[in-house]
Coordinates of C-alpha atoms in Angstrom, one line a residue:
G27 CA 100.6 84.8 107.2
S28 CA 104.1 83.1 106.3
R29 CA 105.7 80.1 108.1
Q30 CA 108.3 81.3 110.3
E31 CA 110.6 78.9 112.0
P32 CA 111.6 79.0 114.7
I33 CA 108.6 81.4 116.1
P34 CA 110.3 84.7 116.8
G35 CA 110.0 85.8 120.4
S36 CA 107.5 88.8 119.0
A37 CA 105.1 86.2 118.4
L38 CA 105.2 84.8 121.8
I39 CA 103.9 85.9 125.6
P40 CA 106.4 85.7 128.0
F41 CA 106.2 83.7 130.9
G42 CA 106.0 85.0 134.0
T43 CA 104.9 87.6 136.9
T44 CA 105.5 90.6 134.2
T45 CA 104.3 91.0 131.0
P46 CA 106.4 93.4 128.9
T47 CA 104.8 95.0 125.7
I48 CA 104.5 93.0 123.3
T49 CA 104.3 93.4 119.6
P50 CA 101.6 90.7 118.1
P51 CA 102.0 89.0 114.7
T52 CA 99.9 90.6 111.9
V53 CA 97.2 87.4 111.8
P54 CA 97.8 85.1 114.8
A55 CA 96.1 82.1 115.0
P56 CA 93.3 81.4 118.4
T57 CA 94.2 78.8 120.2
P58 CA 91.4 76.1 120.6
P59 CA 90.8 75.0 124.7
T60 CA 92.0 71.3 125.0
T61 CA 88.2 70.0 125.9
P62 CA 84.9 70.4 123.2
V63 CA 82.7 73.1 124.9
T64 CA 79.7 71.8 126.8
S65 CA 77.2 74.0 125.6
Q66 CA 74.5 73.5 123.3
K67 CA 74.6 77.2 122.1
A68 CA 76.8 79.9 121.2
R69 CA 76.4 83.6 121.1
I70 CA 78.4 85.8 118.1
T71 CA 78.0 89.8 119.0
F72 CA 78.7 92.2 116.5
T73 CA 79.6 95.6 118.1
F74 CA 79.1 98.4 115.1
A75 CA 81.1 102.0 115.2
A76 CA 77.7 103.7 115.6
P77 CA 74.2 102.7 115.7
V78 CA 72.7 101.0 112.4
A79 CA 69.0 100.6 111.4
N80 CA 69.3 97.4 110.0
A81 CA 71.7 94.4 110.4
T82 CA 71.5 90.5 110.0
A83 CA 73.3 87.8 109.6
R84 CA 73.1 84.7 107.7
V85 CA 74.7 81.4 107.3
A86 CA 77.6 81.2 104.4
P87 CA 76.8 78.4 101.9
T88 CA 79.9 76.8 102.5
L89 CA 82.3 77.4 105.2
Y90 CA 84.5 80.0 105.1
N91 CA 82.1 81.0 102.2
K92 CA 84.0 79.5 99.2
S93 CA 82.2 79.2 95.8
R94 CA 84.1 75.8 94.8
V95 CA 84.7 72.5 96.9
L96 CA 87.2 69.7 95.9
N97 CA 86.7 66.3 98.0
F98 CA 89.8 63.9 97.0
E99 CA 90.0 60.1 98.5
E100 CA 92.1 57.3 98.2
D101 CA 90.5 53.9 97.9
D102 CA 91.2 50.4 100.1
S103 CA 93.5 52.0 102.6
P104 CA 96.9 52.7 100.8
V105 CA 100.1 53.7 102.4
A106 CA 100.9 56.2 100.1
A107 CA 97.7 58.4 101.4
Y108 CA 100.3 59.1 104.6
T109 CA 103.5 58.8 102.8
D110 CA 102.7 60.9 99.7
L111 CA 99.2 63.0 99.8
Y112 CA 99.6 63.6 103.7
P113 CA 103.1 65.6 103.4
L114 CA 102.4 67.2 99.7
L115 CA 99.0 68.9 101.4
K116 CA 100.0 69.8 105.2
G117 CA 103.7 70.1 104.2
G118 CA 106.0 67.7 104.9
T119 CA 108.9 65.5 103.8
R120 CA 108.9 62.8 101.3
N121 CA 112.0 61.1 100.1
G122 CA 114.1 63.7 101.6
Q123 CA 112.1 66.2 99.7
R124 CA 110.7 69.2 101.5
Y125 CA 106.9 70.2 100.5
P126 CA 105.3 73.5 101.8
G127 CA 102.0 72.4 101.6
L128 CA 99.1 73.1 99.6
R129 CA 96.4 76.0 101.3
F130 CA 93.7 78.3 101.0
T131 CA 92.9 81.0 103.7
D132 CA 89.3 80.9 105.7
G133 CA 88.5 84.1 104.9
T134 CA 89.7 86.0 107.5
G135 CA 93.7 85.5 107.1
R136 CA 94.1 82.4 108.4
N137 CA 95.9 79.7 106.4
R138 CA 94.1 76.0 106.0
A139 CA 96.0 73.0 104.9
Y140 CA 94.2 71.0 102.2
T141 CA 92.8 67.8 103.9
A142 CA 91.6 64.4 102.1
A143 CA 89.8 60.9 103.0
V144 CA 90.8 57.1 102.9
A145 CA 88.8 54.5 102.2
I146 CA 89.6 51.7 104.6
N147 CA 88.7 47.9 104.7
G148 CA 88.9 45.6 107.8
H149 CA 89.5 42.2 106.8
N150 CA 91.5 40.6 104.6
T151 CA 89.5 37.8 102.7
Y152 CA 92.3 35.6 102.1
N153 CA 94.2 35.2 105.6
N154 CA 91.1 37.1 107.7
S155 CA 94.1 39.0 108.8
V156 CA 93.2 43.1 109.7
W157 CA 94.7 45.1 106.7
L158 CA 95.6 47.6 109.1
D159 CA 97.3 46.0 111.8
A160 CA 100.8 45.6 112.2
G161 CA 102.6 42.0 112.7
P162 CA 104.0 39.6 110.0
N163 CA 100.9 39.6 107.8
H164 CA 100.6 43.4 107.5
D165 CA 100.9 44.4 103.7
K166 CA 103.5 47.4 103.4
S167 CA 101.3 48.9 100.9
R168 CA 98.3 49.3 103.5
L169 CA 98.2 51.7 106.2
L170 CA 98.8 51.2 109.9
W171 CA 96.1 52.1 112.5
A172 CA 98.7 54.6 114.1
Q173 CA 99.1 56.4 110.4
A174 CA 95.1 56.6 109.9
Q175 CA 94.9 57.7 113.6
E176 CA 97.1 60.8 112.8
L177 CA 95.3 61.4 109.8
L178 CA 92.5 61.8 111.8
D179 CA 94.0 64.0 114.3
N180 CA 94.9 66.6 111.4
G181 CA 91.4 66.8 110.0
W182 CA 91.5 64.1 107.3
D183 CA 88.8 61.4 107.1
I184 CA 88.6 57.8 107.4
E185 CA 85.6 55.9 106.0
N186 CA 83.8 53.1 105.9
H187 CA 84.9 51.2 102.5
S188 CA 83.0 47.9 104.0
D189 CA 84.8 45.0 106.2
L190 CA 85.5 42.6 103.2
H191 CA 85.5 44.6 100.2
T192 CA 82.3 42.1 98.7
G193 CA 78.8 42.2 98.1
D194 CA 77.7 39.8 100.9
N195 CA 75.7 41.2 103.6
P196 CA 76.1 44.9 103.5
A197 CA 74.6 46.1 106.9
Q198 CA 77.0 43.7 108.5
Q199 CA 80.3 44.5 107.0
L200 CA 79.4 48.1 107.5
A201 CA 78.7 47.1 111.2
T202 CA 81.9 45.0 111.3
L203 CA 84.1 47.3 110.4
D204 CA 82.5 50.4 112.3
A205 CA 83.5 48.3 115.2
L206 CA 86.6 47.5 114.0
I207 CA 87.5 51.4 113.4
A208 CA 86.2 52.2 116.8
Q209 CA 87.9 49.7 118.9
R210 CA 91.5 51.1 116.6
L211 CA 90.7 54.8 116.6
R212 CA 90.0 56.0 120.1
G213 CA 86.1 55.6 119.5
Y214 CA 85.8 57.3 115.9
K215 CA 82.5 56.7 114.1
P216 CA 82.7 57.0 110.6
G217 CA 79.9 59.1 108.5
V218 CA 80.9 58.5 105.0
H219 CA 80.6 55.4 103.1
I220 CA 82.0 54.5 100.0
V221 CA 79.9 51.6 98.4
P222 CA 82.5 48.7 97.5
S223 CA 82.8 48.1 93.6
N224 CA 79.2 48.5 92.6
S225 CA 77.5 46.4 94.7
G226 CA 74.1 46.9 95.8
G227 CA 72.5 47.3 99.1
Y228 CA 75.5 49.1 100.5
P229 CA 73.5 52.9 100.3
T230 CA 70.1 51.6 101.4
A231 CA 72.3 49.7 104.9
A232 CA 74.7 52.9 105.6
F233 CA 71.7 55.3 105.6
A234 CA 70.3 52.9 107.8
A235 CA 72.7 52.9 109.8
G236 CA 72.9 56.9 110.7
Y237 CA 75.7 57.5 108.1
S238 CA 75.5 61.1 106.7
A239 CA 76.6 60.6 102.9
V240 CA 76.9 57.8 100.9
S241 CA 79.7 57.7 97.6
S242 CA 79.9 55.5 94.7
N243 CA 80.8 56.0 91.0
S244 CA 78.0 53.5 89.9
Q245 CA 75.7 52.0 92.9
S246 CA 73.1 54.3 94.1
D247 CA 70.0 51.7 95.4
K248 CA 67.7 53.6 93.1
L249 CA 68.2 56.6 95.1
P250 CA 69.2 60.1 93.5
M251 CA 72.9 60.1 92.2
L252 CA 74.6 63.4 91.6
P253 CA 76.1 64.5 89.9
L254 CA 74.2 62.5 86.9
Y255 CA 77.4 62.0 85.2
N256 CA 80.7 62.3 87.7
A257 CA 82.9 63.9 84.8
N258 CA 80.6 67.1 85.8
R259 CA 81.1 69.5 88.8
V260 CA 77.4 69.6 90.6
A261 CA 75.7 73.0 91.6
L262 CA 75.5 73.0 95.4
S263 CA 71.4 74.2 94.8
A264 CA 71.1 70.9 92.5
L265 CA 71.8 68.8 95.5
P266 CA 69.0 67.4 97.5
A267 CA 68.3 68.9 100.8
A268 CA 71.1 67.7 103.8
N269 CA 68.5 65.2 105.5
T270 CA 67.5 62.9 102.3
P271 CA 69.2 60.2 101.1
F272 CA 71.2 60.6 97.9
V273 CA 74.3 59.2 97.0
Y274 CA 77.3 61.6 95.7
N275 CA 79.3 60.1 92.0
R276 CA 82.8 60.7 92.1
Y277 CA 85.0 60.5 89.3
Q278 CA 87.9 58.2 88.7
A279 CA 91.5 59.5 88.7
D280 CA 93.1 56.3 87.8
A281 CA 95.1 55.9 84.8
L282 CA 92.6 54.4 82.1
G283 CA 94.0 51.1 80.3
S284 CA 97.4 52.3 79.0
E285 CA 96.5 56.3 80.0
S286 CA 100.0 58.2 80.0
N287 CA 101.2 60.0 83.0
P288 CA 101.6 63.4 80.7
A289 CA 97.9 62.2 79.5
L290 CA 96.2 61.4 82.7
L291 CA 97.9 65.0 84.2
N292 CA 96.1 67.0 81.3
R293 CA 92.7 65.1 82.0
L294 CA 92.9 66.1 85.6
K295 CA 93.9 69.4 85.0
T296 CA 91.0 70.2 82.5
L297 CA 89.1 68.6 85.6
S298 CA 90.2 71.3 87.7
N299 CA 89.6 73.9 84.8
D300 CA 85.8 72.9 84.5
L301 CA 85.7 73.1 88.4
M302 CA 86.6 76.6 88.3
A303 CA 85.1 77.9 85.6
P304 CA 82.2 80.4 85.7
G305 CA 79.2 79.5 86.8
S306 CA 75.5 79.7 85.8
T307 CA 75.2 82.8 88.0
S308 CA 78.1 84.6 89.9
S309 CA 76.8 83.3 93.4
E310 CA 76.6 79.1 92.7
V311 CA 78.9 77.0 94.5
Y312 CA 80.0 74.1 92.6
L313 CA 81.2 70.6 93.7
Q314 CA 84.0 67.7 92.2
R315 CA 84.2 64.4 94.1
V316 CA 87.6 62.9 92.8
F317 CA 88.8 59.4 94.1
T318 CA 92.1 57.2 93.0
H319 CA 93.3 53.6 93.9
G320 CA 96.7 54.6 93.1
L321 CA 98.5 58.0 91.5
D322 CA 101.8 58.7 90.2
F323 CA 103.2 61.0 92.4
N324 CA 104.4 63.5 90.5
V325 CA 101.2 63.5 88.0
L326 CA 99.5 64.1 91.9
A327 CA 101.4 66.7 92.9
D328 CA 101.3 68.8 89.6
W329 CA 97.9 68.2 89.1
L330 CA 97.0 70.0 93.3
T331 CA 99.4 72.5 92.7
Y332 CA 98.1 73.6 89.6
T333 CA 94.5 73.7 91.1
Q334 CA 95.4 75.6 93.8
S335 CA 97.3 78.1 91.2
I336 CA 94.2 78.5 89.2
A337 CA 92.0 78.7 93.0
Q338 CA 92.8 81.7 93.5
D339 CA 91.6 81.1 97.1
R340 CA 88.0 80.6 95.9
L341 CA 88.3 76.6 96.4
W342 CA 87.8 74.6 99.7
V343 CA 89.6 71.3 99.5
T344 CA 87.9 68.8 102.1
T345 CA 86.5 65.6 103.0
L346 CA 83.3 64.7 102.0
R347 CA 82.2 64.1 105.7
E348 CA 83.4 68.1 106.2
F349 CA 81.5 68.9 103.3
A350 CA 78.1 67.4 104.0
E351 CA 78.2 67.6 107.8
Y352 CA 78.3 71.5 106.8
R353 CA 75.2 71.6 105.0
L354 CA 73.0 69.1 107.7
V355 CA 74.6 71.4 110.6
S356 CA 73.2 74.5 108.1
S357 CA 69.8 73.1 108.3
Q358 CA 69.8 72.0 111.9
V359 CA 71.0 75.0 113.9
V360 CA 68.6 77.6 115.1
K361 CA 69.5 81.1 114.2
T362 CA 68.2 84.0 116.2
E363 CA 69.2 87.5 116.5
A364 CA 68.2 91.2 118.3
L365 CA 69.6 94.1 117.2
S366 CA 69.9 97.4 119.7
G367 CA 71.8 100.2 118.7
K368 CA 75.6 99.7 117.8
T369 CA 74.7 95.9 118.8
L370 CA 73.9 92.7 116.8
T371 CA 73.5 89.6 119.0
V372 CA 73.1 86.2 117.1
D373 CA 72.7 82.9 119.1
L374 CA 73.3 79.5 117.5
D375 CA 71.4 76.8 119.4
Y376 CA 73.0 73.2 118.2
S377 CA 70.4 71.3 120.4
Q378 CA 69.1 69.6 117.3
V379 CA 72.7 68.5 115.8
G380 CA 73.3 65.1 116.4
A381 CA 75.9 63.9 119.1
T382 CA 77.7 62.4 116.6
T383 CA 78.2 65.1 114.1
R384 CA 82.0 65.8 113.8
F385 CA 81.8 69.1 111.9
Q386 CA 79.5 71.3 114.0
N387 CA 81.5 74.7 112.0
L388 CA 79.5 77.7 110.6
T389 CA 80.5 80.8 108.5
L390 CA 78.3 83.7 108.9
L391 CA 78.1 86.7 107.2
V392 CA 76.6 90.0 108.6
D393 CA 74.7 91.9 106.0
S394 CA 74.8 96.2 106.8
P395 CA 76.0 99.1 106.2
G396 CA 77.9 99.9 109.1
T397 CA 81.2 99.3 110.3
V398 CA 82.0 96.6 112.6
T399 CA 84.6 97.2 115.3
S400 CA 84.3 93.9 117.2
I401 CA 83.2 90.7 117.2
T402 CA 82.5 88.2 120.6
V403 CA 81.8 84.9 120.4
T404 CA 81.1 82.4 123.4
G405 CA 80.0 78.9 123.2
A406 CA 82.4 77.7 120.5
D407 CA 85.6 75.8 120.6
S408 CA 87.4 78.5 118.8
A409 CA 86.5 81.1 116.2
T410 CA 88.1 83.4 113.5
Y411 CA 86.8 86.7 112.0
N412 CA 87.3 89.6 110.0
V413 CA 85.9 92.7 110.9
N414 CA 86.3 94.2 107.6
T415 CA 84.5 91.6 105.6
K416 CA 81.8 90.7 108.2
M417 CA 82.5 87.3 107.9
V418 CA 83.0 84.9 111.2
N419 CA 83.8 81.0 111.4
V420 CA 82.5 79.3 114.5
F421 CA 84.6 76.2 115.1
R422 CA 82.4 73.1 117.4
G423 CA 83.2 69.4 117.6
P424 CA 80.7 67.3 119.3
L425 CA 79.6 67.8 123.3
A426 CA 82.1 66.8 125.7
A427 CA 80.5 64.6 128.3
T428 CA 80.8 66.1 131.4
T429 CA 79.7 70.2 132.2
P430 CA 82.3 72.7 133.8
S431 CA 81.7 74.0 136.9
P432 CA 79.2 76.9 137.4
S433 CA 82.1 78.6 139.8
V434 CA 84.7 78.6 136.6
P435 CA 82.9 79.7 133.4
A436 CA 84.4 79.2 130.4
P437 CA 85.8 82.7 129.1
P438 CA 84.6 84.2 125.7
T439 CA 86.6 83.8 122.6
T440 CA 87.2 87.3 121.9
L441 CA 89.7 89.1 119.8
A442 CA 91.6 92.3 118.8
P443 CA 89.2 94.5 116.1
D444 CA 92.5 94.3 113.6
G445 CA 92.2 89.7 114.5
G446 CA 95.0 90.4 116.7
C447 CA 95.6 89.2 120.2
A448 CA 98.3 91.0 122.4
G449 CA 97.7 88.4 125.3
T450 CA 95.9 91.6 127.2
G451 CA 92.4 89.5 128.3
S452 CA 88.8 91.0 128.1
L453 CA 86.0 91.7 129.9
L454 CA 82.3 91.3 129.2
R455 CA 80.0 93.7 130.1
E456 CA 76.3 93.5 129.8
Q457 CA 73.8 95.9 130.6
W458 CA 70.0 96.9 130.8
D459 CA 68.7 99.9 131.1
N460 CA 65.5 101.0 132.6
V461 CA 64.7 98.1 134.7
A462 CA 61.6 97.8 136.3
G463 CA 62.6 96.7 139.7
A464 CA 65.7 96.5 141.5
D465 CA 66.1 91.9 142.0
L466 CA 68.2 90.0 139.9
A467 CA 64.8 88.3 138.8
S468 CA 63.4 91.7 137.1
V469 CA 66.7 91.7 134.3
P470 CA 65.1 90.8 130.9
T471 CA 67.2 87.8 130.2
T472 CA 64.6 86.6 128.2

């Protein structure tokens, strides 16, 4: 749970033909494979200390089962998103000063850094140069593609804000910028569109182009916009169904007129206070979206540090894409389960999830009075869990283009009961009792 530099030997598995006894760290992070899974199904097996009469698993309303969600984005491709916000959230150095990063836990003891999004444009209307291209025409106040790629690689999102930031031909501007982003960012396909200014036609065009979410602070093309007033948080239960087109409203964090930095900071702190305030019920989840065209770094740092301090680990700070896709995947994945003695087996079928869905992660919660002793996950890129809270996070991305050889099956992601890993490996044993026959075909695998 604490940062260790350099990593102590007690946390490392020695390289060699023999492996001495190792004391594992308290909460090690599992290492995901280098390529995505190729199966459309995942299986989670919960083993109890003794047979249980009832046990069932449910999908949590949010990833990590957080009760509050904050989306934050910077508009118009500012380089400050990389030089200021990125080290503040992830942890890094800005102007010679080291920042520890802002984090929450994933409910199993692992720290997760806050992430954010950058809404980018394509071409400069004055000289038709590409805003993020390096070279003599590059505006130093804007991102470079290499910086945008690093943000993507660290869980951030790059959002389509239209090619020219004008109201002309929304469908063409979306497609032009999509093609440019795919060319410059290793084939990346944006899933979120940010309407430029208040130009009409963009929400309709974005949903027609397959976007999972659209956000604006003034334009909805007569689609539902939630929350109705962007100063308010919105309850998760008030949002339309995940596959229903609507527009997410967003709160503007820019300084208003001659507003001073202390006044702006107080306004943003009030926003966070309102987000974290008790809801109509103890189980209600609330979302707030905030955007800016540029914030004084001290205001930005003070506001987000304050927000973390009052959140008490109840807050999921993520991108709109990850939030929207969690809702979408939750509605598309088909969950089946079977309870037998001490074992609850949960199968997740991802066959209805779109191939371009970037975040296919789910959090499962088990409802049962029994004591869980171990959790095993197969068919996922990685997983984390907590046997005490009976919670498991299943992490998946888009399916790989090829399938592995059937002679070399991928091992299950299995952690020790206490969440540790001593590098000793594992075996999965499956047994069928009282099979009527001696052939493999007699095994009731269905």
